[in-house]
Amino acid sequence: MFNHLFQKLTSVVRNYHNFRLQLNIDGLPIFKSSGLQFWPILGMLQEYSRKPVLIALYCGNSKPQSLSEYLKDLVCELKSLSTGFVVNGKTFFLTVCSVICDAPARAFIKGIKSHNGYSGCDKCVQSGIYINNRMTFPELNARVRTDVSFSNAEDEDHHVQPSPFCETSIAMVSGFPHDYMHLVCLGVVRRLLDLWMGTCGKLNYRISSRQVSFISGKLLALRSYIPSEFARRPRALDERLRWKATELKQVYQNFMLLSVSIYILASPTYCLLLNDFANTLLRSFVKHFGELYGQGFLVYNIHGLTHLSDDVKVHGHLDLISGFPFENYLKKIKRMVRKPSSPLQQVIRRISELDSTSLKDEETWNTHKKLKMLHSDGPVPQGFTGAVSQFKELSIDEFVINTAERDRCVKMKNKILLVQNIIVFEGEVYIVCKEYRHIAKFFDYPIDSTELGICFVSDLSPNLMSLKLDTNVQKCV
Ligand SMILES: [Zn+2]
């Protein structure tokens, strides 16, 4: 075990007075054959960076035997940092705003029943129903658990052992949001794909091999249009499976309820504005899901969707409570272990080497506009005379605009534009572009897609236009 939250904090302290820390705790198998597991504790300072740091690392042949031993140092350090710590004569405070885990890790850390046990929902009080070897949670409106009801251990059937986190100020229910990556992407969507393409469940919502290859073709055709911010491009669906689709419309509409509600909850613009609407859609999704695929599939992950909008109300849009940044960091940790002996030492040595260089990265985290790839190929519209510099790429905060296919579609001044060139003239950045003149809705169930900024564009104007770069520029897929 190794612990250094305080050093990490003091190395980044600048103008911040209050630190809000997001923790991530998860098991990480290393070397399949050996059975060795890491149980890293990662932290990410909110409002400061989207880069996790390693706070502690445990290694063993299973999850830590003793929860209190595992969390002891961290709890002790959190308690002391929350009462204030002094760096360069200034006092700072630290609070933990949320803890991101998958369901098994969450049950372990909170000392509660497993997600496939009765009373296993950590957000509401219902004793599940066991159907076909699966624990299901059919109740949509059960009494919700609260931070107070948890600390009073009101539901005896829910608790297994006291969690050391109860000694800290961490909110034991609202502070453990459902993580979007595990719940939605790996949980619900994977379950849907299994149902559509797998061997379990009823035949009437499976897709045929012809349909699989049709969808695969569509997915592959999209590859070159998927912006560089996406970690993966679409792949073909696995073709080993059959599908028959007499009730495809119901399946499609059910899926749209999920897709639209998750789009809303993942959007910084709409997540609070349309929060109640998203909640209604998710509840309909879960209800119809049970009718469509069978009550036996209303498992923890599907049921968990009914609690998601509440988590967003407390913590903000889904990307702020997702496991993705941690997952990427965990992969890096795994790669640091090159041989089976002394895995802890190998990781700590590599991290200390990286730490000395990582500060430089953090310094540049908040840079604004950066122009790259100077060229002189045009096009430059008429009216720009004298010194014009042309660029192929512009990075703005979190995204890139480039004249290449996948990164050139943007929305600015309520127009959907295809970028042809980026120019700097008299100190101002201009986007040289063509406009899509026809904008229509892409879908209308369960909401007109244009209301969410999702539209079908066509009729690209042949005329070049130049627009001064707007701070409200948005990137499109
Ligand atoms: Zn629940």
PDB file of N, CA and C in Angstrom, residues 69-149:
ATOM      1  N   GLU A  69      -8.705  -2.021   6.972  1.00  0.00           N
ATOM      2  CA  GLU A  69      -7.260  -1.916   6.761  1.00  0.00           C
ATOM      3  C   GLU A  69      -6.974  -1.211   5.430  1.00  0.00           C
ATOM      4  N   TYR A  70      -7.735  -1.594   4.405  1.00  0.00           N
ATOM      5  CA  TYR A  70      -7.545  -1.049   3.056  1.00  0.00           C
ATOM      6  C   TYR A  70      -7.753   0.470   3.024  1.00  0.00           C
ATOM      7  N   LEU A  71      -8.780   0.943   3.726  1.00  0.00           N
ATOM      8  CA  LEU A  71      -9.112   2.369   3.631  1.00  0.00           C
ATOM      9  C   LEU A  71      -8.528   3.208   4.769  1.00  0.00           C
ATOM     10  N   LYS A  72      -7.826   2.547   5.708  1.00  0.00           N
ATOM     11  CA  LYS A  72      -7.405   3.229   6.940  1.00  0.00           C
ATOM     12  C   LYS A  72      -6.594   4.495   6.671  1.00  0.00           C
ATOM     13  N   ASP A  73      -5.516   4.372   5.892  1.00  0.00           N
ATOM     14  CA  ASP A  73      -4.643   5.525   5.649  1.00  0.00           C
ATOM     15  C   ASP A  73      -5.377   6.648   4.922  1.00  0.00           C
ATOM     16  N   LEU A  74      -6.180   6.239   3.928  1.00  0.00           N
ATOM     17  CA  LEU A  74      -6.912   7.244   3.155  1.00  0.00           C
ATOM     18  C   LEU A  74      -7.889   8.007   4.045  1.00  0.00           C
ATOM     19  N   VAL A  75      -8.657   7.263   4.850  1.00  0.00           N
ATOM     20  CA  VAL A  75      -9.644   7.893   5.732  1.00  0.00           C
ATOM     21  C   VAL A  75      -8.953   8.849   6.702  1.00  0.00           C
ATOM     22  N   CYS A  76      -7.830   8.408   7.230  1.00  0.00           N
ATOM     23  CA  CYS A  76      -7.085   9.228   8.172  1.00  0.00           C
ATOM     24  C   CYS A  76      -6.622  10.535   7.497  1.00  0.00           C
ATOM     25  N   GLU A  77      -6.089  10.387   6.294  1.00  0.00           N
ATOM     26  CA  GLU A  77      -5.602  11.560   5.560  1.00  0.00           C
ATOM     27  C   GLU A  77      -6.763  12.489   5.164  1.00  0.00           C
ATOM     28  N   LEU A  78      -7.886  11.900   4.727  1.00  0.00           N
ATOM     29  CA  LEU A  78      -9.042  12.718   4.337  1.00  0.00           C
ATOM     30  C   LEU A  78      -9.572  13.513   5.525  1.00  0.00           C
ATOM     31  N   LYS A  79      -9.616  12.841   6.700  1.00  0.00           N
ATOM     32  CA  LYS A  79     -10.136  13.527   7.894  1.00  0.00           C
ATOM     33  C   LYS A  79      -9.269  14.734   8.224  1.00  0.00           C
ATOM     34  N   SER A  80      -7.944  14.532   8.121  1.00  0.00           N
ATOM     35  CA  SER A  80      -7.066  15.628   8.492  1.00  0.00           C
ATOM     36  C   SER A  80      -7.090  16.752   7.436  1.00  0.00           C
ATOM     37  N   LEU A  81      -7.172  16.390   6.154  1.00  0.00           N
ATOM     38  CA  LEU A  81      -7.181  17.427   5.107  1.00  0.00           C
ATOM     39  C   LEU A  81      -8.499  18.216   5.094  1.00  0.00           C
ATOM     40  N   SER A  82      -9.588  17.565   5.539  1.00  0.00           N
ATOM     41  CA  SER A  82     -10.874  18.269   5.513  1.00  0.00           C
ATOM     42  C   SER A  82     -10.969  19.341   6.594  1.00  0.00           C
ATOM     43  N   THR A  83     -10.116  19.245   7.605  1.00  0.00           N
ATOM     44  CA  THR A  83     -10.148  20.284   8.641  1.00  0.00           C
ATOM     45  C   THR A  83      -9.183  21.421   8.298  1.00  0.00           C
ATOM     46  N   GLY A  84      -8.537  21.328   7.152  1.00  0.00           N
ATOM     47  CA  GLY A  84      -7.675  22.422   6.701  1.00  0.00           C
ATOM     48  C   GLY A  84      -6.211  22.037   6.731  1.00  0.00           C
ATOM     49  N   PHE A  85      -5.475  22.464   5.700  1.00  0.00           N
ATOM     50  CA  PHE A  85      -4.031  22.236   5.676  1.00  0.00           C
ATOM     51  C   PHE A  85      -3.364  23.476   5.102  1.00  0.00           C
ATOM     52  N   VAL A  86      -2.140  23.726   5.518  1.00  0.00           N
ATOM     53  CA  VAL A  86      -1.478  24.985   5.196  1.00  0.00           C
ATOM     54  C   VAL A  86      -0.344  24.745   4.205  1.00  0.00           C
ATOM     55  N   VAL A  87      -0.361  25.502   3.109  1.00  0.00           N
ATOM     56  CA  VAL A  87       0.753  25.477   2.163  1.00  0.00           C
ATOM     57  C   VAL A  87       1.142  26.926   1.889  1.00  0.00           C
ATOM     58  N   ASN A  88       2.418  27.229   2.003  1.00  0.00           N
ATOM     59  CA  ASN A  88       2.915  28.590   1.797  1.00  0.00           C
ATOM     60  C   ASN A  88       2.093  29.642   2.560  1.00  0.00           C
ATOM     61  N   GLY A  89       1.751  29.328   3.800  1.00  0.00           N
ATOM     62  CA  GLY A  89       1.048  30.298   4.629  1.00  0.00           C
ATOM     63  C   GLY A  89      -0.448  30.424   4.361  1.00  0.00           C
ATOM     64  N   LYS A  90      -0.978  29.663   3.391  1.00  0.00           N
ATOM     65  CA  LYS A  90      -2.418  29.735   3.091  1.00  0.00           C
ATOM     66  C   LYS A  90      -3.100  28.457   3.559  1.00  0.00           C
ATOM     67  N   THR A  91      -4.352  28.597   4.015  1.00  0.00           N
ATOM     68  CA  THR A  91      -5.087  27.417   4.462  1.00  0.00           C
ATOM     69  C   THR A  91      -6.012  26.905   3.354  1.00  0.00           C
ATOM     70  N   PHE A  92      -5.986  25.607   3.124  1.00  0.00           N
ATOM     71  CA  PHE A  92      -6.827  24.974   2.104  1.00  0.00           C
ATOM     72  C   PHE A  92      -7.668  23.877   2.764  1.00  0.00           C
ATOM     73  N   PHE A  93      -8.815  23.575   2.135  1.00  0.00           N
ATOM     74  CA  PHE A  93      -9.675  22.508   2.636  1.00  0.00           C
ATOM     75  C   PHE A  93      -9.963  21.504   1.529  1.00  0.00           C
ATOM     76  N   LEU A  94     -10.146  20.269   1.912  1.00  0.00           N
ATOM     77  CA  LEU A  94     -10.454  19.244   0.917  1.00  0.00           C
ATOM     78  C   LEU A  94     -11.737  18.509   1.290  1.00  0.00           C
ATOM     79  N   THR A  95     -12.645  18.364   0.320  1.00  0.00           N
ATOM     80  CA  THR A  95     -13.791  17.485   0.542  1.00  0.00           C
ATOM     81  C   THR A  95     -13.877  16.492  -0.609  1.00  0.00           C
ATOM     82  N   VAL A  96     -14.430  15.337  -0.329  1.00  0.00           N
ATOM     83  CA  VAL A  96     -14.658  14.356  -1.390  1.00  0.00           C
ATOM     84  C   VAL A  96     -16.067  14.577  -1.911  1.00  0.00           C
ATOM     85  N   CYS A  97     -16.202  14.927  -3.195  1.00  0.00           N
ATOM     86  CA  CYS A  97     -17.542  15.213  -3.734  1.00  0.00           C
ATOM     87  C   CYS A  97     -18.222  13.950  -4.244  1.00  0.00           C
ATOM     88  N   SER A  98     -17.455  12.992  -4.740  1.00  0.00           N
ATOM     89  CA  SER A  98     -18.089  11.760  -5.210  1.00  0.00           C
ATOM     90  C   SER A  98     -17.086  10.619  -5.289  1.00  0.00           C
ATOM     91  N   VAL A  99     -17.622   9.420  -5.246  1.00  0.00           N
ATOM     92  CA  VAL A  99     -16.801   8.221  -5.370  1.00  0.00           C
ATOM     93  C   VAL A  99     -17.356   7.411  -6.546  1.00  0.00           C
ATOM     94  N   ILE A 100     -16.497   7.153  -7.531  1.00  0.00           N
ATOM     95  CA  ILE A 100     -16.917   6.441  -8.742  1.00  0.00           C
ATOM     96  C   ILE A 100     -16.410   4.996  -8.680  1.00  0.00           C
ATOM     97  N   CYS A 101     -17.334   4.045  -8.726  1.00  0.00           N
ATOM     98  CA  CYS A 101     -16.961   2.619  -8.682  1.00  0.00           C
ATOM     99  C   CYS A 101     -17.917   1.840  -9.584  1.00  0.00           C
ATOM    100  N   ASP A 102     -17.538   0.630  -9.958  1.00  0.00           N
ATOM    101  CA  ASP A 102     -18.549  -0.239 -10.547  1.00  0.00           C
ATOM    102  C   ASP A 102     -19.350  -0.875  -9.399  1.00  0.00           C
ATOM    103  N   ALA A 103     -20.403  -1.600  -9.748  1.00  0.00           N
ATOM    104  CA  ALA A 103     -21.319  -2.076  -8.705  1.00  0.00           C
ATOM    105  C   ALA A 103     -20.642  -2.982  -7.660  1.00  0.00           C
ATOM    106  N   PRO A 104     -19.816  -3.959  -8.051  1.00  0.00           N
ATOM    107  CA  PRO A 104     -19.198  -4.804  -7.028  1.00  0.00           C
ATOM    108  C   PRO A 104     -18.260  -4.016  -6.102  1.00  0.00           C
ATOM    109  N   ALA A 105     -17.477  -3.097  -6.680  1.00  0.00           N
ATOM    110  CA  ALA A 105     -16.567  -2.308  -5.847  1.00  0.00           C
ATOM    111  C   ALA A 105     -17.357  -1.394  -4.914  1.00  0.00           C
ATOM    112  N   ARG A 106     -18.464  -0.861  -5.417  1.00  0.00           N
ATOM    113  CA  ARG A 106     -19.278   0.032  -4.582  1.00  0.00           C
ATOM    114  C   ARG A 106     -19.849  -0.719  -3.384  1.00  0.00           C
ATOM    115  N   ALA A 107     -20.330  -1.937  -3.637  1.00  0.00           N
ATOM    116  CA  ALA A 107     -20.876  -2.738  -2.535  1.00  0.00           C
ATOM    117  C   ALA A 107     -19.788  -3.020  -1.496  1.00  0.00           C
ATOM    118  N   PHE A 108     -18.584  -3.312  -1.975  1.00  0.00           N
ATOM    119  CA  PHE A 108     -17.469  -3.610  -1.072  1.00  0.00           C
ATOM    120  C   PHE A 108     -17.103  -2.373  -0.238  1.00  0.00           C
ATOM    121  N   ILE A 109     -16.907  -1.240  -0.901  1.00  0.00           N
ATOM    122  CA  ILE A 109     -16.465  -0.024  -0.220  1.00  0.00           C
ATOM    123  C   ILE A 109     -17.505   0.498   0.768  1.00  0.00           C
ATOM    124  N   LYS A 110     -18.791   0.380   0.383  1.00  0.00           N
ATOM    125  CA  LYS A 110     -19.847   0.893   1.267  1.00  0.00           C
ATOM    126  C   LYS A 110     -20.244  -0.116   2.342  1.00  0.00           C
ATOM    127  N   GLY A 111     -19.754  -1.351   2.225  1.00  0.00           N
ATOM    128  CA  GLY A 111     -20.114  -2.379   3.208  1.00  0.00           C
ATOM    129  C   GLY A 111     -21.577  -2.779   3.100  1.00  0.00           C
ATOM    130  N   ILE A 112     -22.059  -2.894   1.853  1.00  0.00           N
ATOM    131  CA  ILE A 112     -23.479  -3.237   1.674  1.00  0.00           C
ATOM    132  C   ILE A 112     -23.633  -4.528   0.868  1.00  0.00           C
ATOM    133  N   LYS A 113     -24.876  -4.989   0.762  1.00  0.00           N
ATOM    134  CA  LYS A 113     -25.200  -6.188  -0.003  1.00  0.00           C
ATOM    135  C   LYS A 113     -24.772  -6.015  -1.448  1.00  0.00           C
ATOM    136  N   SER A 114     -24.419  -7.091  -2.068  1.00  0.00           N
ATOM    137  CA  SER A 114     -24.002  -7.072  -3.469  1.00  0.00           C
ATOM    138  C   SER A 114     -25.173  -6.677  -4.372  1.00  0.00           C
ATOM    139  N   HIS A 115     -24.850  -6.169  -5.565  1.00  0.00           N
ATOM    140  CA  HIS A 115     -25.889  -5.696  -6.479  1.00  0.00           C
ATOM    141  C   HIS A 115     -26.770  -6.826  -6.991  1.00  0.00           C
ATOM    142  N   ASN A 116     -26.338  -8.085  -6.819  1.00  0.00           N
ATOM    143  CA  ASN A 116     -27.245  -9.158  -7.202  1.00  0.00           C
ATOM    144  C   ASN A 116     -27.828  -9.886  -5.992  1.00  0.00           C
ATOM    145  N   GLY A 117     -27.821  -9.186  -4.848  1.00  0.00           N
ATOM    146  CA  GLY A 117     -28.479  -9.724  -3.656  1.00  0.00           C
ATOM    147  C   GLY A 117     -29.797  -8.985  -3.405  1.00  0.00           C
ATOM    148  N   TYR A 118     -30.680  -9.574  -2.561  1.00  0.00           N
ATOM    149  CA  TYR A 118     -31.892  -8.861  -2.146  1.00  0.00           C
ATOM    150  C   TYR A 118     -31.446  -7.564  -1.465  1.00  0.00           C
ATOM    151  N   SER A 119     -32.217  -6.505  -1.533  1.00  0.00           N
ATOM    152  CA  SER A 119     -31.848  -5.203  -0.938  1.00  0.00           C
ATOM    153  C   SER A 119     -30.518  -4.687  -1.484  1.00  0.00           C
ATOM    154  N   GLY A 120     -30.205  -5.074  -2.724  1.00  0.00           N
ATOM    155  CA  GLY A 120     -28.920  -4.700  -3.308  1.00  0.00           C
ATOM    156  C   GLY A 120     -28.922  -3.356  -4.020  1.00  0.00           C
ATOM    157  N   CYS A 121     -30.104  -2.717  -4.207  1.00  0.00           N
ATOM    158  CA  CYS A 121     -30.079  -1.388  -4.834  1.00  0.00           C
ATOM    159  C   CYS A 121     -29.627  -0.387  -3.794  1.00  0.00           C
ATOM    160  N   ASP A 122     -28.563   0.348  -4.109  1.00  0.00           N
ATOM    161  CA  ASP A 122     -28.011   1.276  -3.128  1.00  0.00           C
ATOM    162  C   ASP A 122     -28.712   2.624  -3.157  1.00  0.00           C
ATOM    163  N   LYS A 123     -29.751   2.762  -4.010  1.00  0.00           N
ATOM    164  CA  LYS A 123     -30.448   4.044  -4.102  1.00  0.00           C
ATOM    165  C   LYS A 123     -31.878   3.980  -3.583  1.00  0.00           C
ATOM    166  N   CYS A 124     -32.490   2.780  -3.564  1.00  0.00           N
ATOM    167  CA  CYS A 124     -33.855   2.711  -3.048  1.00  0.00           C
ATOM    168  C   CYS A 124     -34.068   1.427  -2.240  1.00  0.00           C
ATOM    169  N   VAL A 125     -35.115   1.480  -1.398  1.00  0.00           N
ATOM    170  CA  VAL A 125     -35.394   0.368  -0.498  1.00  0.00           C
ATOM    171  C   VAL A 125     -36.392  -0.574  -1.152  1.00  0.00           C
ATOM    172  N   GLN A 126     -35.907  -1.649  -1.748  1.00  0.00           N
ATOM    173  CA  GLN A 126     -36.813  -2.691  -2.238  1.00  0.00           C
ATOM    174  C   GLN A 126     -36.070  -4.007  -2.155  1.00  0.00           C
ATOM    175  N   SER A 127     -36.834  -5.037  -1.775  1.00  0.00           N
ATOM    176  CA  SER A 127     -36.231  -6.340  -1.710  1.00  0.00           C
ATOM    177  C   SER A 127     -36.488  -6.987  -3.069  1.00  0.00           C
ATOM    178  N   GLY A 128     -35.414  -7.265  -3.814  1.00  0.00           N
ATOM    179  CA  GLY A 128     -35.557  -7.718  -5.196  1.00  0.00           C
ATOM    180  C   GLY A 128     -36.301  -9.028  -5.344  1.00  0.00           C
ATOM    181  N   ILE A 129     -36.576  -9.382  -6.593  1.00  0.00           N
ATOM    182  CA  ILE A 129     -37.245 -10.660  -6.883  1.00  0.00           C
ATOM    183  C   ILE A 129     -36.292 -11.499  -7.724  1.00  0.00           C
ATOM    184  N   TYR A 130     -36.131 -12.744  -7.341  1.00  0.00           N
ATOM    185  CA  TYR A 130     -35.194 -13.631  -8.014  1.00  0.00           C
ATOM    186  C   TYR A 130     -35.905 -14.341  -9.171  1.00  0.00           C
ATOM    187  N   ILE A 131     -35.514 -14.056 -10.418  1.00  0.00           N
ATOM    188  CA  ILE A 131     -36.134 -14.698 -11.588  1.00  0.00           C
ATOM    189  C   ILE A 131     -35.035 -15.281 -12.480  1.00  0.00           C
ATOM    190  N   ASN A 132     -35.173 -16.533 -12.879  1.00  0.00           N
ATOM    191  CA  ASN A 132     -34.208 -17.188 -13.782  1.00  0.00           C
ATOM    192  C   ASN A 132     -32.746 -16.951 -13.393  1.00  0.00           C
ATOM    193  N   ASN A 133     -32.436 -17.188 -12.152  1.00  0.00           N
ATOM    194  CA  ASN A 133     -31.055 -17.027 -11.668  1.00  0.00           C
ATOM    195  C   ASN A 133     -30.534 -15.591 -11.718  1.00  0.00           C
ATOM    196  N   ARG A 134     -31.445 -14.634 -11.788  1.00  0.00           N
ATOM    197  CA  ARG A 134     -31.007 -13.236 -11.774  1.00  0.00           C
ATOM    198  C   ARG A 134     -31.806 -12.465 -10.746  1.00  0.00           C
ATOM    199  N   MET A 135     -31.137 -11.531 -10.055  1.00  0.00           N
ATOM    200  CA  MET A 135     -31.854 -10.664  -9.131  1.00  0.00           C
ATOM    201  C   MET A 135     -32.438  -9.502  -9.917  1.00  0.00           C
ATOM    202  N   THR A 136     -33.747  -9.281  -9.776  1.00  0.00           N
ATOM    203  CA  THR A 136     -34.371  -8.170 -10.499  1.00  0.00           C
ATOM    204  C   THR A 136     -34.964  -7.166  -9.508  1.00  0.00           C
ATOM    205  N   PHE A 137     -35.061  -5.931  -9.951  1.00  0.00           N
ATOM    206  CA  PHE A 137     -35.624  -4.859  -9.121  1.00  0.00           C
ATOM    207  C   PHE A 137     -36.753  -4.190  -9.904  1.00  0.00           C
ATOM    208  N   PRO A 138     -37.966  -4.788  -9.851  1.00  0.00           N
ATOM    209  CA  PRO A 138     -39.046  -4.299 -10.714  1.00  0.00           C
ATOM    210  C   PRO A 138     -39.696  -2.997 -10.241  1.00  0.00           C
ATOM    211  N   GLU A 139     -39.561  -2.662  -8.958  1.00  0.00           N
ATOM    212  CA  GLU A 139     -40.276  -1.514  -8.391  1.00  0.00           C
ATOM    213  C   GLU A 139     -39.683  -0.206  -8.909  1.00  0.00           C
ATOM    214  N   LEU A 140     -40.556   0.658  -9.486  1.00  0.00           N
ATOM    215  CA  LEU A 140     -40.060   1.924 -10.045  1.00  0.00           C
ATOM    216  C   LEU A 140     -40.117   3.061  -9.034  1.00  0.00           C
ATOM    217  N   ASN A 141     -40.996   2.929  -8.044  1.00  0.00           N
ATOM    218  CA  ASN A 141     -41.188   4.060  -7.131  1.00  0.00           C
ATOM    219  C   ASN A 141     -40.959   3.699  -5.671  1.00  0.00           C
ATOM    220  N   ALA A 142     -39.980   2.863  -5.411  1.00  0.00           N
ATOM    221  CA  ALA A 142     -39.698   2.482  -4.034  1.00  0.00           C
ATOM    222  C   ALA A 142     -39.132   3.686  -3.270  1.00  0.00           C
ATOM    223  N   ARG A 143     -39.249   3.644  -1.948  1.00  0.00           N
ATOM    224  CA  ARG A 143     -38.710   4.727  -1.106  1.00  0.00           C
ATOM    225  C   ARG A 143     -37.205   4.850  -1.352  1.00  0.00           C
ATOM    226  N   VAL A 144     -36.734   6.103  -1.544  1.00  0.00           N
ATOM    227  CA  VAL A 144     -35.313   6.267  -1.839  1.00  0.00           C
ATOM    228  C   VAL A 144     -34.481   6.242  -0.555  1.00  0.00           C
ATOM    229  N   ARG A 145     -33.266   5.754  -0.679  1.00  0.00           N
ATOM    230  CA  ARG A 145     -32.333   5.814   0.445  1.00  0.00           C
ATOM    231  C   ARG A 145     -31.765   7.226   0.510  1.00  0.00           C
ATOM    232  N   THR A 146     -31.449   7.696   1.693  1.00  0.00           N
ATOM    233  CA  THR A 146     -30.831   9.021   1.837  1.00  0.00           C
ATOM    234  C   THR A 146     -29.526   8.859   2.605  1.00  0.00           C
ATOM    235  N   ASP A 147     -28.716   9.920   2.575  1.00  0.00           N
ATOM    236  CA  ASP A 147     -27.448   9.884   3.303  1.00  0.00           C
ATOM    237  C   ASP A 147     -27.709   9.643   4.793  1.00  0.00           C
ATOM    238  N   VAL A 148     -28.807  10.230   5.301  1.00  0.00           N
ATOM    239  CA  VAL A 148     -29.147  10.073   6.719  1.00  0.00           C
ATOM    240  C   VAL A 148     -29.612   8.641   7.011  1.00  0.00           C
ATOM    241  N   SER A 149     -30.504   8.124   6.137  1.00  0.00           N
ATOM    242  CA  SER A 149     -31.001   6.766   6.403  1.00  0.00           C
ATOM    243  C   SER A 149     -29.855   5.760   6.329  1.00  0.00           C
TER     244      SER A 149
END
